[in-house]
mmCIF file of C-alpha atoms and ligand atoms in Angstrom:
data_model
loop_
_atom_site.group_PDB
_atom_site.id
_atom_site.type_symbol
_atom_site.label_atom_id
_atom_site.label_comp_id
_atom_site.label_asym_id
_atom_site.label_seq_id
_atom_site.Cartn_x
_atom_site.Cartn_y
_atom_site.Cartn_z
ATOM 1 C CA UNK S 248 141.811 142.270 50.144
ATOM 2 C CA UNK S 249 139.168 141.584 53.386
ATOM 3 C CA UNK S 250 136.647 138.801 53.661
ATOM 4 C CA UNK S 251 133.202 140.015 53.644
ATOM 5 C CA UNK S 252 130.748 140.900 56.526
ATOM 6 C CA UNK S 253 127.874 137.415 56.082
ATOM 7 C CA UNK S 254 127.584 136.320 59.163
ATOM 8 C CA UNK S 255 125.994 138.165 62.712
ATOM 9 C CA UNK S 256 125.851 136.672 66.146
ATOM 10 C CA UNK S 257 122.903 138.227 68.150
ATOM 11 C CA UNK S 258 123.285 137.447 71.921
ATOM 12 C CA UNK S 259 119.833 137.311 73.335
ATOM 13 C CA UNK S 260 120.282 135.494 76.582
ATOM 14 C CA UNK S 261 120.580 137.730 79.304
ATOM 15 C CA UNK S 262 117.754 137.925 81.971
ATOM 16 C CA UNK S 263 116.561 141.467 81.395
ATOM 17 C CA UNK S 264 116.323 142.668 84.991
ATOM 18 C CA UNK S 265 116.094 146.114 84.117
ATOM 19 C CA UNK S 266 112.928 146.323 82.509
ATOM 20 C CA UNK S 267 111.032 143.359 85.194
ATOM 21 C CA UNK S 268 108.718 142.700 85.596
ATOM 22 C CA UNK S 269 107.315 142.508 81.995
ATOM 23 C CA UNK S 270 110.649 140.675 81.388
ATOM 24 C CA UNK S 271 109.264 137.474 83.774
ATOM 25 C CA UNK S 272 107.523 136.151 80.564
ATOM 26 C CA UNK S 273 108.361 137.967 77.437
ATOM 27 C CA UNK S 274 111.841 138.041 76.460
ATOM 28 C CA UNK S 275 113.212 141.291 76.744
ATOM 29 C CA UNK S 276 114.607 141.377 72.712
ATOM 30 C CA UNK S 277 110.530 141.314 72.095
ATOM 31 C CA UNK S 278 109.098 144.054 73.903
ATOM 32 C CA UNK S 279 107.747 146.433 71.465
ATOM 33 C CA UNK S 280 108.765 149.571 70.162
ATOM 34 C CA UNK S 281 105.418 151.091 68.272
ATOM 35 C CA UNK S 282 104.545 147.992 66.807
ATOM 36 C CA UNK S 283 107.327 145.445 66.172
ATOM 37 C CA UNK S 284 110.100 143.828 69.239
ATOM 38 C CA UNK S 285 113.257 145.486 69.623
ATOM 39 C CA UNK S 286 114.565 142.401 67.539
ATOM 40 C CA UNK S 287 113.502 143.705 64.518
ATOM 41 C CA UNK S 288 114.969 146.683 64.471
ATOM 42 C CA UNK S 289 118.419 145.187 65.308
ATOM 43 C CA UNK S 290 117.622 142.111 62.061
ATOM 44 C CA UNK S 291 116.565 145.174 59.592
ATOM 45 C CA UNK S 292 119.483 147.134 60.864
ATOM 46 C CA UNK S 293 122.047 143.966 59.810
ATOM 47 C CA UNK S 294 120.179 142.733 56.698
ATOM 48 C CA UNK S 295 120.624 146.352 55.669
ATOM 49 C CA UNK S 296 124.648 145.711 56.234
ATOM 50 C CA UNK S 297 124.305 142.847 54.128
ATOM 51 C CA UNK S 298 124.037 140.402 57.117
ATOM 52 C CA UNK S 299 123.621 136.849 55.108
ATOM 53 C CA UNK S 300 122.950 134.643 58.357
ATOM 54 C CA UNK S 301 122.022 135.028 61.724
ATOM 55 C CA UNK S 302 123.051 133.718 64.614
ATOM 56 C CA UNK S 303 121.040 134.156 68.471
ATOM 57 C CA UNK S 304 122.847 133.002 71.329
ATOM 58 C CA UNK S 305 119.478 132.309 73.410
ATOM 59 C CA UNK S 306 118.643 131.183 76.793
ATOM 60 C CA UNK S 307 115.702 129.766 78.724
ATOM 61 C CA UNK S 308 112.735 131.010 78.312
ATOM 62 C CA UNK S 309 113.430 132.412 74.995
ATOM 63 C CA UNK S 310 111.909 129.836 72.748
ATOM 64 C CA UNK S 311 109.264 132.739 71.623
ATOM 65 C CA UNK S 312 112.113 134.739 69.734
ATOM 66 C CA UNK S 313 112.330 131.599 67.724
ATOM 67 C CA UNK S 314 108.825 131.646 67.006
ATOM 68 C CA UNK S 315 108.749 135.013 66.112
ATOM 69 C CA UNK S 316 110.913 134.323 63.291
ATOM 70 C CA UNK S 317 108.406 131.900 61.796
ATOM 71 C CA UNK S 318 105.288 131.491 60.006
ATOM 72 C CA UNK S 319 101.998 131.759 62.129
ATOM 73 C CA UNK S 320 99.665 129.670 59.900
ATOM 74 C CA UNK S 321 96.408 130.555 61.669
ATOM 75 C CA UNK S 322 97.151 134.471 61.811
ATOM 76 C CA UNK S 323 98.044 133.948 58.424
ATOM 77 C CA UNK S 324 94.994 132.508 56.900
ATOM 78 C CA UNK S 325 92.510 134.409 58.877
ATOM 79 C CA UNK S 326 94.248 137.795 57.544
ATOM 80 C CA UNK S 327 93.636 135.637 54.363
ATOM 81 C CA UNK S 328 90.190 135.163 54.630
ATOM 82 C CA UNK S 329 89.805 138.562 55.455
ATOM 83 C CA UNK S 330 90.883 140.548 52.600
ATOM 84 C CA UNK S 331 94.134 142.340 54.893
ATOM 85 C CA UNK S 332 96.430 141.914 52.332
ATOM 86 C CA UNK S 333 98.470 144.248 53.424
ATOM 87 C CA UNK S 334 98.935 143.431 56.372
ATOM 88 C CA UNK S 335 99.449 140.093 55.422
ATOM 89 C CA UNK S 336 102.377 140.907 52.867
ATOM 90 C CA UNK S 337 104.002 142.683 55.444
ATOM 91 C CA UNK S 338 104.155 140.237 57.672
ATOM 92 C CA UNK S 339 105.532 137.238 55.378
ATOM 93 C CA UNK S 340 107.861 140.005 54.182
ATOM 94 C CA UNK S 341 109.790 140.448 57.357
ATOM 95 C CA UNK S 342 109.917 136.556 57.412
ATOM 96 C CA UNK S 343 113.613 135.204 56.864
ATOM 97 C CA UNK S 344 114.520 132.908 54.587
ATOM 98 C CA UNK S 345 114.811 128.980 55.246
ATOM 99 C CA UNK S 346 118.239 128.767 56.727
ATOM 100 C CA UNK S 347 118.716 131.930 57.343
ATOM 101 C CA UNK S 348 119.115 131.614 61.026
ATOM 102 C CA UNK S 349 120.447 129.678 63.806
ATOM 103 C CA UNK S 350 119.993 129.350 67.537
ATOM 104 C CA UNK S 351 122.688 128.456 70.318
ATOM 105 C CA UNK S 352 121.822 128.126 73.448
ATOM 106 C CA UNK S 353 124.205 129.512 76.092
ATOM 107 C CA UNK S 354 122.670 127.742 78.759
ATOM 108 C CA UNK S 355 123.301 130.216 81.645
ATOM 109 C CA UNK S 356 123.885 133.878 81.349
ATOM 110 C CA UNK S 357 127.596 134.117 82.474
ATOM 111 C CA UNK S 358 128.421 137.322 80.266
ATOM 112 C CA UNK S 359 128.918 138.721 76.787
ATOM 113 C CA UNK S 360 131.621 137.558 76.169
ATOM 114 C CA UNK S 361 130.587 133.807 76.925
ATOM 115 C CA UNK S 362 127.099 134.270 74.652
ATOM 116 C CA UNK S 363 129.359 135.431 72.014
ATOM 117 C CA UNK S 364 131.887 132.449 72.764
ATOM 118 C CA UNK S 365 128.734 130.344 72.434
ATOM 119 C CA UNK S 366 128.358 131.177 68.765
ATOM 120 C CA UNK S 367 131.420 129.799 67.415
ATOM 121 C CA UNK S 368 130.804 126.732 65.811
ATOM 122 C CA UNK S 369 128.123 128.380 63.452
ATOM 123 C CA UNK S 370 130.412 131.598 62.412
ATOM 124 C CA UNK S 371 133.404 129.510 62.241
ATOM 125 C CA UNK S 372 136.567 130.985 60.497
ATOM 126 C CA UNK S 373 135.561 134.339 58.936
ATOM 127 C CA UNK S 374 135.302 137.809 60.465
ATOM 128 C CA UNK S 375 131.544 138.558 61.571
ATOM 129 C CA UNK S 376 129.612 140.960 63.229
ATOM 130 C CA UNK S 377 128.275 141.303 66.892
ATOM 131 C CA UNK S 378 124.855 143.128 67.515
ATOM 132 C CA UNK S 379 123.126 143.709 70.756
ATOM 133 C CA UNK S 380 119.393 143.754 69.964
ATOM 134 C CA UNK S 381 118.845 145.976 73.080
ATOM 135 C CA UNK S 382 120.430 148.796 71.347
ATOM 136 C CA UNK S 383 117.956 150.108 68.574
ATOM 137 C CA UNK S 384 120.487 152.747 66.358
ATOM 138 C CA UNK S 385 117.995 154.846 63.666
ATOM 139 C CA UNK S 386 119.956 156.756 61.457
ATOM 140 C CA UNK S 387 120.148 157.555 57.645
ATOM 141 C CA UNK S 388 122.722 154.816 57.297
ATOM 142 C CA UNK S 389 122.509 151.273 59.012
ATOM 143 C CA UNK S 390 124.994 151.312 61.949
ATOM 144 C CA UNK S 391 126.193 148.474 60.867
ATOM 145 C CA UNK S 392 126.695 149.600 57.177
ATOM 146 C CA UNK S 393 128.606 152.097 58.453
ATOM 147 C CA UNK S 394 131.096 149.683 60.332
ATOM 148 C CA UNK S 395 130.949 147.455 57.563
ATOM 149 C CA UNK S 396 131.993 150.250 55.171
ATOM 150 C CA UNK S 397 134.772 151.512 57.309
ATOM 151 C CA UNK S 398 135.905 147.741 57.783
ATOM 152 C CA UNK S 399 136.531 147.870 53.965
ATOM 153 C CA UNK S 400 139.393 150.490 54.217
ATOM 154 C CA UNK S 401 140.441 149.398 57.913
ATOM 155 C CA UNK S 402 139.932 145.597 58.078
ATOM 156 C CA UNK S 403 140.785 143.771 61.590
ATOM 157 C CA UNK S 404 138.227 144.730 64.539
ATOM 158 C CA UNK S 405 136.306 147.277 64.576
ATOM 159 C CA UNK S 406 133.866 149.113 67.358
ATOM 160 C CA UNK S 407 131.102 151.477 66.906
ATOM 161 C CA UNK S 408 130.976 154.268 69.959
ATOM 162 C CA UNK S 409 129.880 157.337 71.060
ATOM 163 C CA UNK S 410 130.096 159.469 73.681
ATOM 164 C CA UNK S 411 128.744 159.773 76.730
ATOM 165 C CA UNK S 412 128.242 161.728 80.185
ATOM 166 C CA UNK S 413 131.425 161.681 82.127
ATOM 167 C CA UNK S 414 129.057 159.910 85.015
ATOM 168 C CA UNK S 415 128.215 157.310 82.870
ATOM 169 C CA UNK S 416 131.209 155.796 82.022
ATOM 170 C CA UNK S 417 130.700 152.748 84.448
ATOM 171 C CA UNK S 418 127.856 151.665 82.525
ATOM 172 C CA UNK S 419 129.777 150.799 79.439
ATOM 173 C CA UNK S 420 132.978 149.138 77.991
ATOM 174 C CA UNK S 421 134.950 152.694 77.180
ATOM 175 C CA UNK S 422 138.035 153.022 74.676
ATOM 176 C CA UNK S 423 141.820 154.878 75.149
ATOM 177 C CA UNK S 424 141.543 157.137 71.994
ATOM 178 C CA UNK S 425 145.144 157.207 70.748
ATOM 179 C CA UNK S 426 144.530 159.344 67.333
ATOM 180 C CA UNK S 427 141.285 160.321 65.146
ATOM 181 C CA UNK S 428 140.915 160.505 60.900
ATOM 182 C CA UNK S 429 137.086 162.014 60.822
ATOM 183 C CA UNK S 430 134.487 159.158 62.311
ATOM 184 C CA UNK S 431 137.981 156.547 62.255
ATOM 185 C CA UNK S 432 139.589 156.394 66.049
ATOM 186 C CA UNK S 433 142.668 154.129 66.273
ATOM 187 C CA UNK S 434 143.454 153.008 70.144
ATOM 188 C CA UNK S 435 145.608 152.474 72.970
ATOM 189 C CA UNK S 436 143.484 150.237 74.928
ATOM 190 C CA UNK S 437 140.002 149.452 75.945
ATOM 191 C CA UNK S 438 138.438 148.857 79.734
ATOM 192 C CA UNK S 439 135.301 147.503 81.150
ATOM 193 C CA UNK S 440 132.543 149.694 83.196
ATOM 194 C CA UNK S 441 135.623 151.952 84.250
ATOM 195 C CA UNK S 442 134.411 154.107 87.574
ATOM 196 C CA UNK S 443 134.614 157.761 85.882
ATOM 197 C CA UNK S 444 138.304 158.566 87.915
ATOM 198 C CA UNK S 445 139.618 155.958 86.233
ATOM 199 C CA UNK S 446 138.078 156.200 82.693
ATOM 200 C CA UNK S 447 140.196 157.022 79.954
ATOM 201 C CA UNK S 448 137.676 158.776 77.656
ATOM 202 C CA UNK S 449 133.771 159.043 77.192
ATOM 203 C CA UNK S 450 133.877 157.213 74.075
ATOM 204 C CA UNK S 451 131.616 154.122 75.252
ATOM 205 C CA UNK S 452 131.313 150.881 73.049
ATOM 206 C CA UNK S 453 127.587 150.328 71.969
ATOM 207 C CA UNK S 454 126.624 147.404 70.986
ATOM 208 C CA UNK S 455 127.882 146.793 67.533
ATOM 209 C CA UNK S 456 131.212 145.502 66.676
ATOM 210 C CA UNK S 457 132.591 143.728 63.795
ATOM 211 C CA UNK S 458 135.202 140.805 65.061
ATOM 212 C CA UNK S 459 137.953 138.397 63.351
ATOM 213 C CA UNK S 460 137.302 134.498 64.209
ATOM 214 C CA UNK S 461 140.667 134.605 66.689
ATOM 215 C CA UNK S 462 138.512 136.187 69.882
ATOM 216 C CA UNK S 463 137.187 132.940 70.053
ATOM 217 C CA UNK S 464 140.942 131.464 71.039
ATOM 218 C CA UNK S 465 140.840 134.292 73.554
ATOM 219 C CA UNK S 466 137.151 133.811 75.355
ATOM 220 C CA UNK S 467 137.682 130.374 75.453
ATOM 221 C CA UNK S 468 140.039 130.915 78.200
ATOM 222 C CA UNK S 469 136.479 132.039 80.079
ATOM 223 C CA UNK S 470 138.422 134.543 82.564
ATOM 224 C CA UNK S 471 135.529 136.544 84.762
ATOM 225 C CA UNK S 472 135.869 140.468 84.631
ATOM 226 C CA UNK S 473 133.759 142.979 86.029
ATOM 227 C CA UNK S 474 131.030 142.085 87.701
ATOM 228 C CA UNK S 475 132.017 138.614 87.519
ATOM 229 C CA UNK S 476 131.303 138.130 84.145
ATOM 230 C CA UNK S 477 132.881 136.616 81.269
ATOM 231 C CA UNK S 478 133.370 140.112 79.467
ATOM 232 C CA UNK S 479 133.859 140.637 75.715
ATOM 233 C CA UNK S 480 136.132 143.969 75.998
ATOM 234 C CA UNK S 481 138.684 141.629 77.959
ATOM 235 C CA UNK S 482 139.278 139.630 74.810
ATOM 236 C CA UNK S 483 139.247 142.840 72.808
ATOM 237 C CA UNK S 484 141.476 144.101 74.663
ATOM 238 C CA UNK S 485 143.962 141.126 74.539
ATOM 239 C CA UNK S 486 143.074 140.659 70.793
ATOM 240 C CA UNK S 487 144.017 144.620 70.163
ATOM 241 C CA UNK S 488 148.037 143.810 70.761
ATOM 242 C CA UNK S 489 148.181 141.342 67.874
ATOM 243 C CA UNK S 490 145.545 142.852 65.408
ATOM 244 C CA UNK S 491 144.383 146.440 64.125
ATOM 245 C CA UNK S 492 141.568 147.378 66.105
ATOM 246 C CA UNK S 493 139.833 151.198 65.197
ATOM 247 C CA UNK S 494 136.663 152.355 66.947
ATOM 248 C CA UNK S 495 134.173 154.347 65.152
ATOM 249 C CA UNK S 496 132.249 157.233 66.080
ATOM 250 C CA UNK S 497 128.900 156.369 64.189
ATOM 251 C CA UNK S 498 126.506 158.716 63.078
ATOM 252 C CA UNK S 499 123.020 158.291 64.210
ATOM 253 C CA UNK S 500 120.887 158.080 67.530
ATOM 254 C CA UNK S 501 120.729 154.748 69.782
ATOM 255 C CA UNK S 502 118.145 153.915 72.595
ATOM 256 C CA UNK S 503 118.645 151.551 75.270
ATOM 257 C CA UNK S 504 116.094 149.555 75.209
ATOM 258 C CA UNK S 505 117.307 147.374 78.140
ATOM 259 C CA UNK S 506 116.358 150.084 80.037
ATOM 260 C CA UNK S 507 112.483 151.661 81.395
ATOM 261 C CA UNK S 508 113.241 155.014 80.304
ATOM 262 C CA UNK S 509 115.390 154.432 76.881
ATOM 263 C CA UNK S 510 112.826 151.686 75.754
ATOM 264 C CA UNK S 511 110.111 154.956 76.940
ATOM 265 C CA UNK S 512 112.451 157.230 74.043
ATOM 266 C CA UNK S 513 112.439 154.846 71.655
ATOM 267 C CA UNK S 514 108.650 154.814 71.703
ATOM 268 C CA UNK S 515 107.660 158.310 71.071
ATOM 269 C CA UNK S 516 111.071 158.994 69.056
ATOM 270 C CA UNK S 517 110.464 156.439 66.320
ATOM 271 C CA UNK S 518 106.306 156.721 67.015
ATOM 272 C CA UNK S 519 106.871 160.305 65.726
ATOM 273 C CA UNK S 520 109.162 159.585 62.772
ATOM 274 C CA UNK S 521 106.425 157.499 61.399
ATOM 275 C CA UNK S 522 104.423 158.988 58.457
ATOM 276 C CA UNK S 523 101.603 157.172 59.230
ATOM 277 C CA UNK S 524 101.147 157.764 63.033
ATOM 278 C CA UNK S 525 103.930 160.752 63.686
ATOM 279 C CA UNK S 526 101.147 163.152 63.804
ATOM 280 C CA UNK S 527 98.156 160.842 65.808
ATOM 281 C CA UNK S 528 101.487 160.598 67.980
ATOM 282 C CA UNK S 529 102.146 164.097 68.352
ATOM 283 C CA UNK S 530 98.645 165.050 69.324
ATOM 284 C CA UNK S 531 98.570 162.477 71.952
ATOM 285 C CA UNK S 532 101.373 163.172 73.861
ATOM 286 C CA UNK S 533 100.841 167.402 73.547
ATOM 287 C CA UNK S 534 97.843 166.006 75.220
ATOM 288 C CA UNK S 535 99.309 164.259 77.741
ATOM 289 C CA UNK S 536 101.490 167.366 78.387
ATOM 290 C CA UNK S 537 99.025 169.372 78.810
HETATM 291 P P1 LIG U 109 122.914 143.492 79.247
HETATM 292 O O1 LIG U 109 124.308 144.218 79.911
HETATM 293 O O2 LIG U 109 121.735 144.322 78.980
HETATM 294 O O3 LIG U 109 122.618 142.230 80.277
HETATM 295 O O4 LIG U 109 123.550 142.769 78.318
HETATM 296 P P2 LIG U 109 120.877 141.645 80.178
HETATM 297 O O5 LIG U 109 121.019 140.711 81.150
HETATM 298 O O6 LIG U 109 120.410 141.209 79.244
HETATM 299 O O7 LIG U 109 120.218 142.347 81.223
HETATM 300 P P3 LIG U 109 119.839 143.163 82.365
HETATM 301 O O8 LIG U 109 121.121 144.381 83.189
HETATM 302 O O9 LIG U 109 119.744 142.163 83.818
HETATM 303 O O10 LIG U 109 118.666 144.529 82.483
HETATM 304 C C1 LIG U 109 123.142 142.617 76.970
HETATM 305 C C2 LIG U 109 123.157 141.967 75.390
HETATM 306 O O11 LIG U 109 124.033 140.350 75.857
HETATM 307 C C3 LIG U 109 123.202 139.765 76.323
HETATM 308 C C4 LIG U 109 121.755 140.412 76.532
HETATM 309 O O12 LIG U 109 120.789 139.225 76.065
HETATM 310 C C5 LIG U 109 121.876 141.551 75.680
HETATM 311 O O13 LIG U 109 121.186 141.804 74.795
HETATM 312 N N1 LIG U 109 123.803 138.652 77.142
HETATM 313 C C6 LIG U 109 124.064 139.322 78.161
HETATM 314 C C7 LIG U 109 123.803 137.470 76.949
HETATM 315 O O14 LIG U 109 123.123 137.180 75.789
HETATM 316 N N2 LIG U 109 124.583 136.601 77.849
HETATM 317 C C8 LIG U 109 124.726 137.240 79.095
HETATM 318 O O15 LIG U 109 125.264 136.319 79.626
HETATM 319 C C9 LIG U 109 124.812 138.512 79.115
#
């Protein structure tokens, strides 16, 4: 029997330099896609996978994230006074239940591995999910739910992967696959940001993981890897020698919202899909394209 995945860690302490200058004042995770922050999509995906507790790893200048998930008393009163009950109900429905979210501080952006390690005391001794909120994954079934379902068969640890162009392996953690059964892939290894000639495959790890708590012991060594950062991939590669580790080729489309063009694509694609906005969005895009 595997323990259920109840908690999710969402590292949000990065500097977001690829989408400057907007991220000077607004955390990258709160940049809007259509009409809500990037982070709202990730939280919805995690909820659909049964996550009950969210652990945000924040840093300086990220207080607005905590405030986003709180009541905005004046705004709510105004909406009620003006009879905008639909909008008010929508805002209230998206609020977390009291106590459902924890915020821990990374203090220095030393890398993703370090950010995840900062959540160790809140996660405790149970398997947990990690979601990088700058990836929005759109699909019929929540990407994390797909991983959780696969975890029900495999136990151990899992990462979501997708095929990327060979020349782009340097941007990702890349797995060394050993065999494949449908979407489930067994692995021999993984490496962070390999150059295309060193990459063992073009199957890149995207920002969705299920990890066993033993990862924290490995992360506590705080060894620096690619780019001088404490990399999650390096500790996962070590954990793989001791515990079952699978990759899962998820079904869906990923938008890298930490990148200018990725953010633009997400806005266009998700506006086109919205029943209330799709037709108007299409007209606007066609108009721009002349
Ligand atoms: P990125 O690699 O996108 O880094 O981090 P970044 O700093 O946010 O953005 P750029 O590259 O400067 O534009 C992936 C995820 O890991 C988090 C980020 O917030 C993001 O969600 N992260 C990264 C941390 O929380 N702490 C870190 O030290 C590094």
